[in-house]
CSV table of C-alpha atoms in Angstrom, one decimal:
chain,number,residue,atom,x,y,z
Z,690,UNK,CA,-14.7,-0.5,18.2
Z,691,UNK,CA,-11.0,-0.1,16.9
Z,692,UNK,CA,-9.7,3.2,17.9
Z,693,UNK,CA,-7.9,3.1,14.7
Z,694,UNK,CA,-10.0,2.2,11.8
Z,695,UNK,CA,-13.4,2.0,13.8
Z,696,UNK,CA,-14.1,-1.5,12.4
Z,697,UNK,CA,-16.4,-2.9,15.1
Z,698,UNK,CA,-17.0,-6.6,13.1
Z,699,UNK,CA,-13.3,-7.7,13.4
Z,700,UNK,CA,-11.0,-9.9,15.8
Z,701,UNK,CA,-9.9,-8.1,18.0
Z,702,UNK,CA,-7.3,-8.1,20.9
Z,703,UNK,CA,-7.0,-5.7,24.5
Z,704,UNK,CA,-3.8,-3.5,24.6
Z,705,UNK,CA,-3.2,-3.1,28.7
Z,706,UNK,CA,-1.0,0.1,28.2
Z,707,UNK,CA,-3.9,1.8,26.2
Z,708,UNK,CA,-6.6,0.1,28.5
Z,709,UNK,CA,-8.5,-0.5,24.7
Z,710,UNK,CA,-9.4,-3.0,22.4
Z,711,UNK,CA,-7.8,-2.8,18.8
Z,712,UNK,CA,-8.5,-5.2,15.7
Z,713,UNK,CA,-6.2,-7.2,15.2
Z,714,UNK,CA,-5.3,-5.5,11.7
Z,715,UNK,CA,-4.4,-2.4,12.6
Z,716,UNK,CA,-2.1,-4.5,16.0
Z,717,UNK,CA,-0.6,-6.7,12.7
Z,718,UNK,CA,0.4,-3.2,10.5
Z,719,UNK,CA,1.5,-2.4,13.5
Z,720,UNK,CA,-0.5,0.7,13.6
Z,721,UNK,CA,-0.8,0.8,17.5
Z,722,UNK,CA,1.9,3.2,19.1
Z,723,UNK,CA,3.3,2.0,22.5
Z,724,UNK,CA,5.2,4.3,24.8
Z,725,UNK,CA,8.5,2.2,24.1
Z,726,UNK,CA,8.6,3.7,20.6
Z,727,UNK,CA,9.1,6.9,21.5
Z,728,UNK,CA,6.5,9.8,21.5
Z,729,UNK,CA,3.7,9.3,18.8
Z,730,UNK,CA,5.5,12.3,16.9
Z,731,UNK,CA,8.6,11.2,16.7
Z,732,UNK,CA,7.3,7.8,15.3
Z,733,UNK,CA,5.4,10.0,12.2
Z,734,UNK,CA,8.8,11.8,11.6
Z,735,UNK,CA,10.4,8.2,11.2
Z,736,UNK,CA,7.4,7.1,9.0
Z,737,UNK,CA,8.1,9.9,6.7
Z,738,UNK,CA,11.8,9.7,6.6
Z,739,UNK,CA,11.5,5.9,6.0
Z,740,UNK,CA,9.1,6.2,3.3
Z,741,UNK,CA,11.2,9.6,2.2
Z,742,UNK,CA,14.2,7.4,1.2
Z,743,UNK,CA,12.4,4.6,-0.5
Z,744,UNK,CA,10.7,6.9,-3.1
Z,745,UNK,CA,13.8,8.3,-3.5
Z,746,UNK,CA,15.3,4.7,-4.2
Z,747,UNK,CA,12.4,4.2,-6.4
Z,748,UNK,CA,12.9,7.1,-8.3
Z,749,UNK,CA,17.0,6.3,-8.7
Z,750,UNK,CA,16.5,2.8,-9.8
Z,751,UNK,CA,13.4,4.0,-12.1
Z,752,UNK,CA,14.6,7.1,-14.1
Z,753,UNK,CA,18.5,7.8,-13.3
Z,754,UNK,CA,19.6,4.0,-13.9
Z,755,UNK,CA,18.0,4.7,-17.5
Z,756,UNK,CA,19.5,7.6,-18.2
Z,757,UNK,CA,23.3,6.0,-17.2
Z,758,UNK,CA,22.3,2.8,-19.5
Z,759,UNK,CA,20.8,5.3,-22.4
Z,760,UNK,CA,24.2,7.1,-22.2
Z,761,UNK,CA,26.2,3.6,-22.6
Z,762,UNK,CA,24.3,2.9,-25.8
């Protein structure tokens, strides 16, 4: 069984470092933390920065750019 997503009827493929099988999924989302990343925590913080700036992109390209071509008009 994945650690991850407990799927039990998937590929899957051994992780030495963790000594446990993962499917491959979760291995291609690249879901599985390995000790070269850092600690697990500092990993989240970078998730949530990462995905922190793109909504803000989002947001920018979304509503502001409006606004600026509205004010053109």
């Amino acid at each position: 069984m994945c650690p991850i997503c407990s799927k039990t009827d998937k590929d899957m493929v051994y992780i030495p470092d963790h000594d446990t099988w993962y499917c491959i999924e979760c291995q291609e989302k690249d879901l599985i933390w390995y000790p070269s990343h850092g600690s697990e925590e500092d990993r989240r913080q970078h998730d949530y920065i990462n995905w922190y700036y793109e909504q803000k992109e989002k947001f920018t390209k979304r509503f502001l750019n409006k606004e600026k071509s509205n004010s053109n008009d």
